[in-house]
Structure formats: C-alpha cells, structure tokens
Amino acid sequence: MENYKITTLNDFIILKQKDFTYAKGELSSLLHHIGTAAKMVNKKINKAGLVDIIGSAGEVNVHGENQQKLDVYADEVFIGSLLASGECCGVATEENENEISFSDTFASKGKYIVCIDPLDGSSNIDFNVSVGTIFSIYRRITQRGEKVRNEDFLQNGSKQVAAGYIIYGSSTMLVYSTGNGVNGFTLDPSIGEFCLSHPDIRTPENGSIYSVNEGNYVHFPEGIKKYIKYCQEIDKDSGRPYTSRYIGSLVSDFHRNLLKGGIFLYPENKTAPQGKLRLVYECNPIAFIASQAGGMASDGKRSLLEITPSSLHQRSPFYVGSKGMVKKVEEFLDFYNR
Ligand code: AHM
Ligand code: MG
C-alpha cells in the first residue's frame, strides 16, 4: 500500500502552535497567509515568458532601480494577504519608501509587523533564474490599535519572532523558523500544498562552497581579498580549494549553502560602501534562519542579529553560512583591516 502520509504547511503550523502554551493562533494565521500569497506569486512566476508579464513595469522603486512587473505584482499580493490576515498591523517592503500602516479596524489591532522583500533577485526573472521572497515577523512596539511607527520596524534582528524565505526554483520551497529550528516545505503543484520535505534543517559547521560576486574583487576590503585567495589555496585537511558557486540571487545562493555547507559573502566595496543588501528585509531574516540552523551571520565585525537598524532601507555588508567559515572571514577582516 502506498504511503499517503504527508504533512502540509498548515498541518505543521497547527502542530507547532501547541508548543507555545499561550499561543492564540495569530502567528499561525499570519504564516498561513504568507504561504497562500507565495502560491499566488509562484503561479505568476511560472507563467513568466508565456504571458506579457516579464520585463520592466516602467517605474523605478525607492532605490532608483527599475521595477519589474513581477516586483509590483508580488508586492501587492503580499501586502494584500498580510492585511487580510488581520494579524499584521503594518508592513515594510523593499518596494515602498516608508512603512505601511494598516488602518483597517481589524488589522490595526494586529500584534505583528512584517518586513518583506517580496521578490528578491528579480532582475534574474527574464532569464529564468530562481528568485525568492524573504520575510521577517516582529511583535509591534506600539500599542494595539495605534498607527504603527518607524520604531516598530527598526528592531534589533534578535527580536524576530519568525522569519523565512520562499524560493521559486526548479521546485518552489518555503523555509521558515519560529525560533525553534528550521523546516522546509516543497510545493506539490498537483495538490497546491506546501508539504514538509526538509524537517529540522541543520547546516554543516564547515562547508566547501564560497559564494561571492568576484567581479567586484578589486573593490573588496583587503581581508576579503585575502580570504578569497585562502578559499582557492590547496589544503587537503580543510578541503580546500573550495568550490565557487554564485547565482546572484540571494535566496538561491543561501539555500544551497544552507543545505550543503558554505559561505555567502556580500562585502562593502568602493562603489557600495555599506554593501548592497538591506539589513531589515534581506539580511536579518536570512541571518535568523542561518542561526536557527546552527550557522551564523556577521557584518564582518559582529553578529548581524545584534545590529539595531537606524533606517528602513539601510544596507549592510553580509557574511552568512557555516559557522566556522563566517568566523574565519571575521578573523581575516580583523587581521588585514585594522
Ligand atoms: P535586488 O534586491 O535588487 O533584487 O538585489 C538583491 C540581489 C540578491 O538577490 C543578490 O544576492 C544580489 O542582489 C546580487 O548582487 P550582484 O549582482 O551585485 O552580485
Ligand atoms: Mg531584494
């Protein structure tokens, strides 16, 4: 007899809710709505190339970057779904300059705020390269019923209640953590459900992959240049030379390294003095997942989750992955850049 036992994302969320004695199901409902929005975005991404939805929407976002049509669609779908959940009182996204406060009487009483990059790596879409959604959830600081303020979104990364990402790749996966380990779910398109496929993900202490845009090499800090050379040296005991893998799509690069062991680096460079990636809705959620899987994330000097952001779209140098490798990068930076 075939084994029909599957655990869907919603089964799992409900199952896990029991671990929190006082949980009222608010976070569960929020996660459920994120899962639903992910399925909608996934459907649209699968059709990219077939219908007139690839390419630029003709607008630039707050960073002066060209917005892709799917960027706009994903932004609307996630915001709409979070509003509909009734558990989220406000949202900050990569596509909007300021935080959005939900004034709806139901939603304004929500306990949580969400920071989200609705479609990361979207410049890859026209070339059929994997893209992702990255999100994190915090408890609001303002009182329930009040309008959310900037401070709700500028919380230290260690305050995340939950975080995760969706990878729209050769299969679509949702990976998330509520601070109690990391679990991955693969979308089964035949039943339209995310099914538990990667329970309790742990990342290796050390890996053999390094992921960095080496085209920027000449602009990197000395410590990073030296670390890259270290990755390329022969040392059988530590498995070097490492393999270089870089897709240029954060979620995909991170996901591969999370499962196989490795490090992702996006250093500051002369043209981007604070790095490229945004602390609040790109680095922090990924850092939370990494640490929950036994890895770590750093800005080169300190744990990324210790940083209190001062603005919504703040950028940060980003080193994330296997603990031993991230620590090694910190050592190189400390040694060569002091
Ligand atoms: P985006 O937020 O504009 O999509 O850019 C973020 C992406 C990440 O997914 C990826 O890690 C990085 O940009 C790649 O940057 P680069 O092309 O400079 O290597
Ligand atoms: Mg992005």
Tab-separated table of C-alpha atoms and ligand atoms in Angstrom:
chain	number	residue	atom	x	y	z
A	1	MET	CA	0.000	0.000	0.000
A	2	GLU	CA	1.313	3.429	-0.923
A	3	ASN	CA	2.231	5.852	1.839
A	4	TYR	CA	-0.150	8.802	1.656
A	5	LYS	CA	1.032	10.407	4.872
A	6	ILE	CA	2.062	13.963	4.135
A	7	THR	CA	2.389	16.948	6.435
A	8	THR	CA	1.218	20.124	4.780
A	9	LEU	CA	2.447	23.562	5.846
A	10	ASN	CA	-0.880	24.238	7.527
A	11	ASP	CA	-0.851	20.882	9.391
A	12	PHE	CA	2.655	21.702	10.565
A	13	ILE	CA	1.840	25.249	11.666
A	14	ILE	CA	-1.094	23.986	13.752
A	15	LEU	CA	1.006	21.144	15.172
A	16	LYS	CA	3.731	23.582	16.227
A	17	GLN	CA	1.283	26.052	17.731
A	18	LYS	CA	0.798	23.528	20.535
A	19	ASP	CA	4.463	24.047	21.546
A	20	PHE	CA	3.619	27.585	22.652
A	21	THR	CA	1.394	27.361	25.718
A	22	TYR	CA	-0.144	30.803	25.350
A	23	ALA	CA	-0.306	30.901	21.571
A	24	LYS	CA	-3.643	32.133	20.287
A	25	GLY	CA	-3.075	31.187	16.684
A	26	GLU	CA	-2.258	34.720	15.496
A	27	LEU	CA	1.224	33.867	14.244
A	28	SER	CA	-0.124	30.661	12.709
A	29	SER	CA	-2.686	32.619	10.760
A	30	LEU	CA	-0.043	35.068	9.577
A	31	LEU	CA	2.228	32.268	8.358
A	32	HIS	CA	-0.714	30.627	6.646
A	33	HIS	CA	-1.435	33.850	4.731
A	34	ILE	CA	2.222	34.173	3.702
A	35	GLY	CA	2.023	30.614	2.347
A	36	THR	CA	-1.084	31.483	0.334
A	37	ALA	CA	0.496	34.637	-1.123
A	38	ALA	CA	3.569	32.582	-2.043
A	39	LYS	CA	1.394	30.201	-4.060
A	40	MET	CA	-0.152	33.120	-5.949
A	41	VAL	CA	3.228	34.645	-6.755
A	42	ASN	CA	4.565	31.222	-7.716
A	43	LYS	CA	1.747	30.750	-10.215
A	44	LYS	CA	2.546	34.041	-11.879
A	45	ILE	CA	6.305	33.371	-11.954
A	46	ASN	CA	5.689	30.000	-13.610
A	47	LYS	CA	3.917	31.801	-16.423
A	48	ALA	CA	6.643	34.422	-16.921
A	49	GLY	CA	7.644	34.242	-20.564
A	50	LEU	CA	4.247	32.862	-21.601
A	51	VAL	CA	2.227	35.971	-20.976
A	52	ASP	CA	3.072	39.622	-21.083
A	53	ILE	CA	4.380	39.865	-17.551
A	54	ILE	CA	8.136	39.780	-17.848
A	55	GLY	CA	10.218	42.896	-18.143
A	56	SER	CA	10.108	46.290	-16.591
A	57	ALA	CA	6.974	47.941	-15.264
A	58	GLY	CA	8.409	51.234	-16.445
A	59	GLU	CA	8.724	52.623	-12.907
A	60	VAL	CA	11.707	52.975	-10.621
A	61	ASN	CA	11.481	51.991	-6.954
A	62	VAL	CA	12.770	53.938	-3.927
A	63	HIS	CA	16.351	52.868	-4.689
A	64	GLY	CA	16.226	54.188	-8.252
A	65	GLU	CA	16.158	50.610	-9.601
A	66	ASN	CA	13.900	49.552	-12.446
A	67	GLN	CA	10.854	47.787	-11.067
A	68	GLN	CA	9.947	44.580	-12.828
A	69	LYS	CA	6.271	43.858	-13.421
A	70	LEU	CA	6.502	40.853	-11.139
A	71	ASP	CA	8.068	43.021	-8.418
A	72	VAL	CA	4.956	45.132	-8.406
A	73	TYR	CA	2.650	42.120	-8.500
A	74	ALA	CA	4.460	40.312	-5.654
A	75	ASP	CA	4.471	43.486	-3.555
A	76	GLU	CA	0.707	43.898	-3.965
A	77	VAL	CA	-0.065	40.236	-3.306
A	78	PHE	CA	1.963	40.012	-0.097
A	79	ILE	CA	0.707	43.325	1.272
A	80	GLY	CA	-2.890	42.362	0.441
A	81	SER	CA	-2.525	38.960	2.018
A	82	LEU	CA	-0.923	40.320	5.194
A	83	LEU	CA	-3.715	42.865	5.516
A	84	ALA	CA	-6.309	40.124	5.004
A	85	SER	CA	-4.751	38.004	7.742
A	86	GLY	CA	-5.936	40.530	10.314
A	87	GLU	CA	-2.902	39.682	12.449
A	88	CYS	CA	-0.497	42.163	10.860
A	89	CYS	CA	-0.841	45.868	11.607
A	90	GLY	CA	1.822	47.129	9.230
A	91	VAL	CA	4.411	46.162	6.705
A	92	ALA	CA	7.726	47.432	5.340
A	93	THR	CA	8.763	46.263	1.894
A	94	GLU	CA	11.706	46.822	-0.426
A	95	GLU	CA	9.382	48.480	-2.901
A	96	ASN	CA	7.969	51.177	-0.605
A	97	GLU	CA	9.903	54.095	0.813
A	98	ASN	CA	8.048	54.193	4.129
A	99	GLU	CA	6.363	51.625	6.301
A	100	ILE	CA	2.687	50.974	5.556
A	101	SER	CA	0.279	51.200	8.465
A	102	PHE	CA	-2.943	49.226	8.077
A	103	SER	CA	-5.782	51.499	9.133
A	104	ASP	CA	-8.475	48.831	8.787
A	105	THR	CA	-10.039	48.448	12.283
A	106	PHE	CA	-9.423	44.711	12.351
A	107	ALA	CA	-5.812	44.775	11.075
A	108	SER	CA	-4.772	47.827	13.129
A	109	LYS	CA	-5.245	45.680	16.246
A	110	GLY	CA	-2.876	43.027	14.879
A	111	LYS	CA	0.014	42.042	17.110
A	112	TYR	CA	2.698	41.710	14.432
A	113	ILE	CA	4.538	43.718	11.833
A	114	VAL	CA	6.211	42.192	8.785
A	115	CYS	CA	9.343	43.253	6.906
A	116	ILE	CA	9.492	41.723	3.456
A	117	ASP	CA	11.365	41.689	0.200
A	118	PRO	CA	8.504	40.422	-1.962
A	119	LEU	CA	10.666	39.395	-4.921
A	120	ASP	CA	14.394	39.361	-4.425
A	121	GLY	CA	16.723	38.893	-7.366
A	122	SER	CA	14.002	39.996	-9.758
A	123	SER	CA	16.496	41.221	-12.358
A	124	ASN	CA	17.035	37.487	-12.993
A	125	ILE	CA	13.428	36.775	-13.915
A	126	ASP	CA	13.724	37.453	-17.622
A	127	PHE	CA	16.420	34.771	-17.817
A	128	ASN	CA	14.558	32.019	-15.953
A	129	VAL	CA	16.852	32.178	-12.924
A	130	SER	CA	15.462	31.391	-9.464
A	131	VAL	CA	14.150	34.278	-7.399
A	132	GLY	CA	12.858	34.481	-3.844
A	133	THR	CA	10.737	36.166	-1.210
A	134	ILE	CA	12.316	36.998	2.149
A	135	PHE	CA	10.298	37.898	5.249
A	136	SER	CA	10.565	38.500	8.938
A	137	ILE	CA	7.944	38.954	11.627
A	138	TYR	CA	8.261	41.051	14.788
A	139	ARG	CA	5.937	41.885	17.657
A	140	ARG	CA	4.841	45.507	17.352
A	141	ILE	CA	6.183	48.046	19.844
A	142	THR	CA	3.313	50.496	19.530
A	143	GLN	CA	0.067	49.707	21.332
A	144	ARG	CA	-2.563	47.665	19.506
A	145	GLY	CA	-4.966	49.928	17.622
A	146	GLU	CA	-2.383	52.723	17.260
A	147	LYS	CA	-0.834	53.637	13.927
A	148	VAL	CA	2.475	51.779	13.502
A	149	ARG	CA	5.613	53.871	13.574
A	150	ASN	CA	9.147	53.610	12.234
A	151	GLU	CA	10.377	52.154	15.543
A	152	ASP	CA	8.194	49.064	15.066
A	153	PHE	CA	10.291	48.189	12.019
A	154	LEU	CA	13.718	49.235	13.301
A	155	GLN	CA	14.050	46.456	15.835
A	156	ASN	CA	17.165	44.511	16.550
A	157	GLY	CA	17.289	41.331	14.419
A	158	SER	CA	17.403	39.178	17.566
A	159	LYS	CA	13.815	40.294	18.242
A	160	GLN	CA	12.463	38.406	15.230
A	161	VAL	CA	9.580	36.157	16.186
A	162	ALA	CA	9.726	34.274	12.911
A	163	ALA	CA	11.469	34.563	9.570
A	164	GLY	CA	11.683	32.682	6.340
A	165	TYR	CA	12.015	32.670	2.608
A	166	ILE	CA	10.348	31.243	-0.433
A	167	ILE	CA	12.487	30.055	-3.294
A	168	TYR	CA	10.874	29.940	-6.731
A	169	GLY	CA	13.313	27.500	-8.285
A	170	SER	CA	13.250	24.172	-10.097
A	171	SER	CA	10.743	23.457	-7.380
A	172	THR	CA	9.161	26.020	-5.077
A	173	MET	CA	10.028	25.826	-1.409
A	174	LEU	CA	9.086	27.690	1.731
A	175	VAL	CA	11.620	27.570	4.548
A	176	TYR	CA	10.835	29.164	7.894
A	177	SER	CA	11.616	29.264	11.580
A	178	THR	CA	9.729	30.465	14.611
A	179	GLY	CA	12.875	30.280	16.718
A	180	ASN	CA	12.674	26.578	17.279
A	181	GLY	CA	14.702	25.144	14.388
A	182	VAL	CA	14.223	25.424	10.647
A	183	ASN	CA	11.828	23.467	8.464
A	184	GLY	CA	11.434	23.368	4.696
A	185	PHE	CA	8.311	22.674	2.642
A	186	THR	CA	8.151	21.901	-1.062
A	187	LEU	CA	5.149	22.948	-3.104
A	188	ASP	CA	3.413	19.958	-4.642
A	189	PRO	CA	1.765	21.596	-7.671
A	190	SER	CA	-0.611	18.666	-8.158
A	191	ILE	CA	-2.380	19.374	-4.855
A	192	GLY	CA	-1.357	23.019	-4.455
A	193	GLU	CA	0.106	22.446	-0.994
A	194	PHE	CA	3.471	23.072	0.604
A	195	CYS	CA	4.493	19.689	2.040
A	196	LEU	CA	7.118	19.093	4.718
A	197	SER	CA	10.157	17.869	2.785
A	198	HIS	CA	13.128	19.135	4.838
A	199	PRO	CA	12.387	18.706	8.556
A	200	ASP	CA	14.769	20.233	11.096
A	201	ILE	CA	17.384	21.616	8.710
A	202	ARG	CA	20.884	21.826	10.186
A	203	THR	CA	23.737	23.436	8.315
A	204	PRO	CA	27.240	21.901	8.459
A	205	GLU	CA	29.738	23.576	10.812
A	206	ASN	CA	32.067	23.981	7.819
A	207	GLY	CA	31.425	23.621	4.122
A	208	SER	CA	33.300	23.714	0.847
A	209	ILE	CA	31.403	26.390	-1.113
A	210	TYR	CA	32.110	30.109	-1.227
A	211	SER	CA	29.659	32.435	-2.974
A	212	VAL	CA	30.667	35.960	-3.870
A	213	ASN	CA	30.477	38.263	-6.873
A	214	GLU	CA	34.166	38.061	-7.755
A	215	GLY	CA	33.699	40.695	-10.444
A	216	ASN	CA	33.908	43.212	-7.598
A	217	TYR	CA	37.198	41.718	-6.344
A	218	VAL	CA	39.348	44.799	-6.958
A	219	HIS	CA	36.977	46.879	-4.830
A	220	PHE	CA	36.852	44.492	-1.849
A	221	PRO	CA	38.460	45.177	1.544
A	222	GLU	CA	41.922	43.618	1.862
A	223	GLY	CA	40.685	40.996	4.353
A	224	ILE	CA	38.121	39.692	1.845
A	225	LYS	CA	40.638	39.595	-0.997
A	226	LYS	CA	42.905	37.516	1.225
A	227	TYR	CA	40.008	35.263	2.307
A	228	ILE	CA	39.113	34.568	-1.320
A	229	LYS	CA	42.734	33.587	-2.011
A	230	TYR	CA	42.583	31.363	1.110
A	231	CYS	CA	39.465	29.639	-0.337
A	232	GLN	CA	41.420	28.927	-3.531
A	233	GLU	CA	44.551	27.523	-1.871
A	234	ILE	CA	45.254	23.797	-1.720
A	235	ASP	CA	44.884	22.317	1.744
A	236	LYS	CA	43.586	18.755	1.744
A	237	ASP	CA	42.916	18.714	5.505
A	238	SER	CA	40.412	21.536	5.312
A	239	GLY	CA	39.017	20.510	1.910
A	240	ARG	CA	40.472	23.466	0.020
A	241	PRO	CA	40.346	24.683	-2.633
A	242	TYR	CA	36.640	25.312	-2.072
A	243	THR	CA	34.103	25.355	-4.861
A	244	SER	CA	32.918	28.731	-6.117
A	245	ARG	CA	29.155	28.998	-6.730
A	246	TYR	CA	27.336	32.281	-7.320
A	247	ILE	CA	23.878	32.611	-8.835
A	248	GLY	CA	23.367	36.279	-7.958
A	249	SER	CA	20.035	35.529	-6.315
A	250	LEU	CA	20.407	35.675	-2.534
A	251	VAL	CA	17.753	33.134	-1.588
A	252	SER	CA	19.095	30.536	-4.025
A	253	ASP	CA	22.722	31.090	-3.081
A	254	PHE	CA	21.905	30.946	0.621
A	255	HIS	CA	19.582	27.932	0.331
A	256	ARG	CA	22.187	25.823	-1.458
A	257	ASN	CA	24.861	26.738	1.085
A	258	LEU	CA	22.471	26.114	3.991
A	259	LEU	CA	21.909	22.537	2.838
A	260	LYS	CA	25.433	21.751	1.630
A	261	GLY	CA	27.578	23.925	3.906
A	262	GLY	CA	29.273	27.066	2.671
A	263	ILE	CA	29.503	30.810	2.950
A	264	PHE	CA	27.787	33.671	1.129
A	265	LEU	CA	29.651	36.990	1.068
A	266	TYR	CA	28.439	40.425	0.023
A	267	PRO	CA	31.132	42.791	1.316
A	268	GLU	CA	31.179	46.533	1.195
A	269	ASN	CA	33.121	47.725	-1.815
A	270	LYS	CA	34.291	51.027	-3.208
A	271	THR	CA	31.110	51.568	-5.217
A	272	ALA	CA	28.793	50.333	-2.412
A	273	PRO	CA	30.464	51.453	0.849
A	274	GLN	CA	27.831	49.734	3.024
A	275	GLY	CA	27.449	46.698	0.779
A	276	LYS	CA	24.371	46.141	-1.358
A	277	LEU	CA	21.977	44.079	0.702
A	278	ARG	CA	19.395	45.593	3.011
A	279	LEU	CA	19.613	44.806	6.686
A	280	VAL	CA	15.926	44.852	7.631
A	281	TYR	CA	14.248	42.703	4.989
A	282	GLU	CA	17.116	40.830	3.291
A	283	CYS	CA	19.966	40.180	5.746
A	284	ASN	CA	18.111	39.843	9.057
A	285	PRO	CA	15.613	37.140	8.048
A	286	ILE	CA	18.358	35.121	6.344
A	287	ALA	CA	20.598	35.612	9.418
A	288	PHE	CA	17.794	34.340	11.676
A	289	ILE	CA	17.353	31.195	9.566
A	290	ALA	CA	21.123	30.618	9.473
A	291	SER	CA	21.469	30.886	13.243
A	292	GLN	CA	18.446	28.669	13.827
A	293	ALA	CA	20.079	26.012	11.609
A	294	GLY	CA	23.363	26.174	13.553
A	295	GLY	CA	25.123	28.639	11.235
A	296	MET	CA	25.833	32.314	11.732
A	297	ALA	CA	25.746	35.740	10.080
A	298	SER	CA	28.000	38.731	10.517
A	299	ASP	CA	28.615	42.193	9.119
A	300	GLY	CA	32.317	41.380	9.361
A	301	LYS	CA	32.712	42.644	12.910
A	302	ARG	CA	29.731	41.464	14.920
A	303	SER	CA	26.748	39.193	14.765
A	304	LEU	CA	24.298	40.678	12.313
A	305	LEU	CA	21.387	40.000	14.653
A	306	GLU	CA	22.890	42.414	17.204
A	307	ILE	CA	22.577	45.432	14.932
A	308	THR	CA	19.788	47.906	15.614
A	309	PRO	CA	18.835	49.421	12.256
A	310	SER	CA	18.578	53.189	12.007
A	311	SER	CA	16.636	53.302	8.759
A	312	LEU	CA	14.312	51.006	6.859
A	313	HIS	CA	16.424	50.567	3.741
A	314	GLN	CA	19.802	50.545	5.473
A	315	ARG	CA	22.414	48.357	3.807
A	316	SER	CA	24.986	46.148	5.477
A	317	PRO	CA	27.977	44.041	4.499
A	318	PHE	CA	26.768	40.451	4.789
A	319	TYR	CA	28.590	37.207	5.560
A	320	VAL	CA	26.371	34.215	6.250
A	321	GLY	CA	26.525	30.444	6.321
A	322	SER	CA	28.532	27.762	8.095
A	323	LYS	CA	29.768	29.000	11.463
A	324	GLY	CA	33.421	28.001	11.006
A	325	MET	CA	33.607	29.819	7.668
A	326	VAL	CA	31.932	33.037	8.872
A	327	LYS	CA	34.274	33.137	11.866
A	328	LYS	CA	37.226	32.709	9.508
A	329	VAL	CA	36.070	35.723	7.461
A	330	GLU	CA	35.838	37.796	10.653
A	331	GLU	CA	39.403	36.758	11.505
A	332	PHE	CA	40.674	37.797	8.068
A	333	LEU	CA	38.880	41.148	8.250
A	334	ASP	CA	40.181	41.782	11.734
A	335	PHE	CA	43.737	40.912	10.761
A	336	TYR	CA	44.025	42.784	7.458
A	337	ASN	CA	41.757	45.744	8.047
A	338	ARG	CA	42.740	47.009	11.429
B	1	AHM	P1	17.515	43.128	-5.529
B	1	AHM	O1	17.011	43.316	-4.146
B	1	AHM	O2	17.572	44.414	-6.296
B	1	AHM	O3	16.818	42.038	-6.265
B	1	AHM	O4	19.065	42.726	-5.393
B	1	AHM	C1	19.425	41.753	-4.471
B	1	AHM	C2	20.198	40.688	-5.166
B	1	AHM	C3	20.423	39.490	-4.288
B	1	AHM	O5	19.462	38.510	-4.514
B	1	AHM	C4	21.783	39.019	-4.730
B	1	AHM	O6	22.440	38.334	-3.682
B	1	AHM	C5	22.481	40.274	-5.089
B	1	AHM	O7	21.472	41.198	-5.449
B	1	AHM	C6	23.406	40.114	-6.260
B	1	AHM	O8	24.058	41.321	-6.489
B	1	AHM	P2	25.205	41.439	-7.590
B	1	AHM	O9	24.512	41.356	-8.915
B	1	AHM	O10	25.832	42.763	-7.337
B	1	AHM	O11	26.168	40.304	-7.390
B	2	MG	MG	15.966	42.451	-2.777
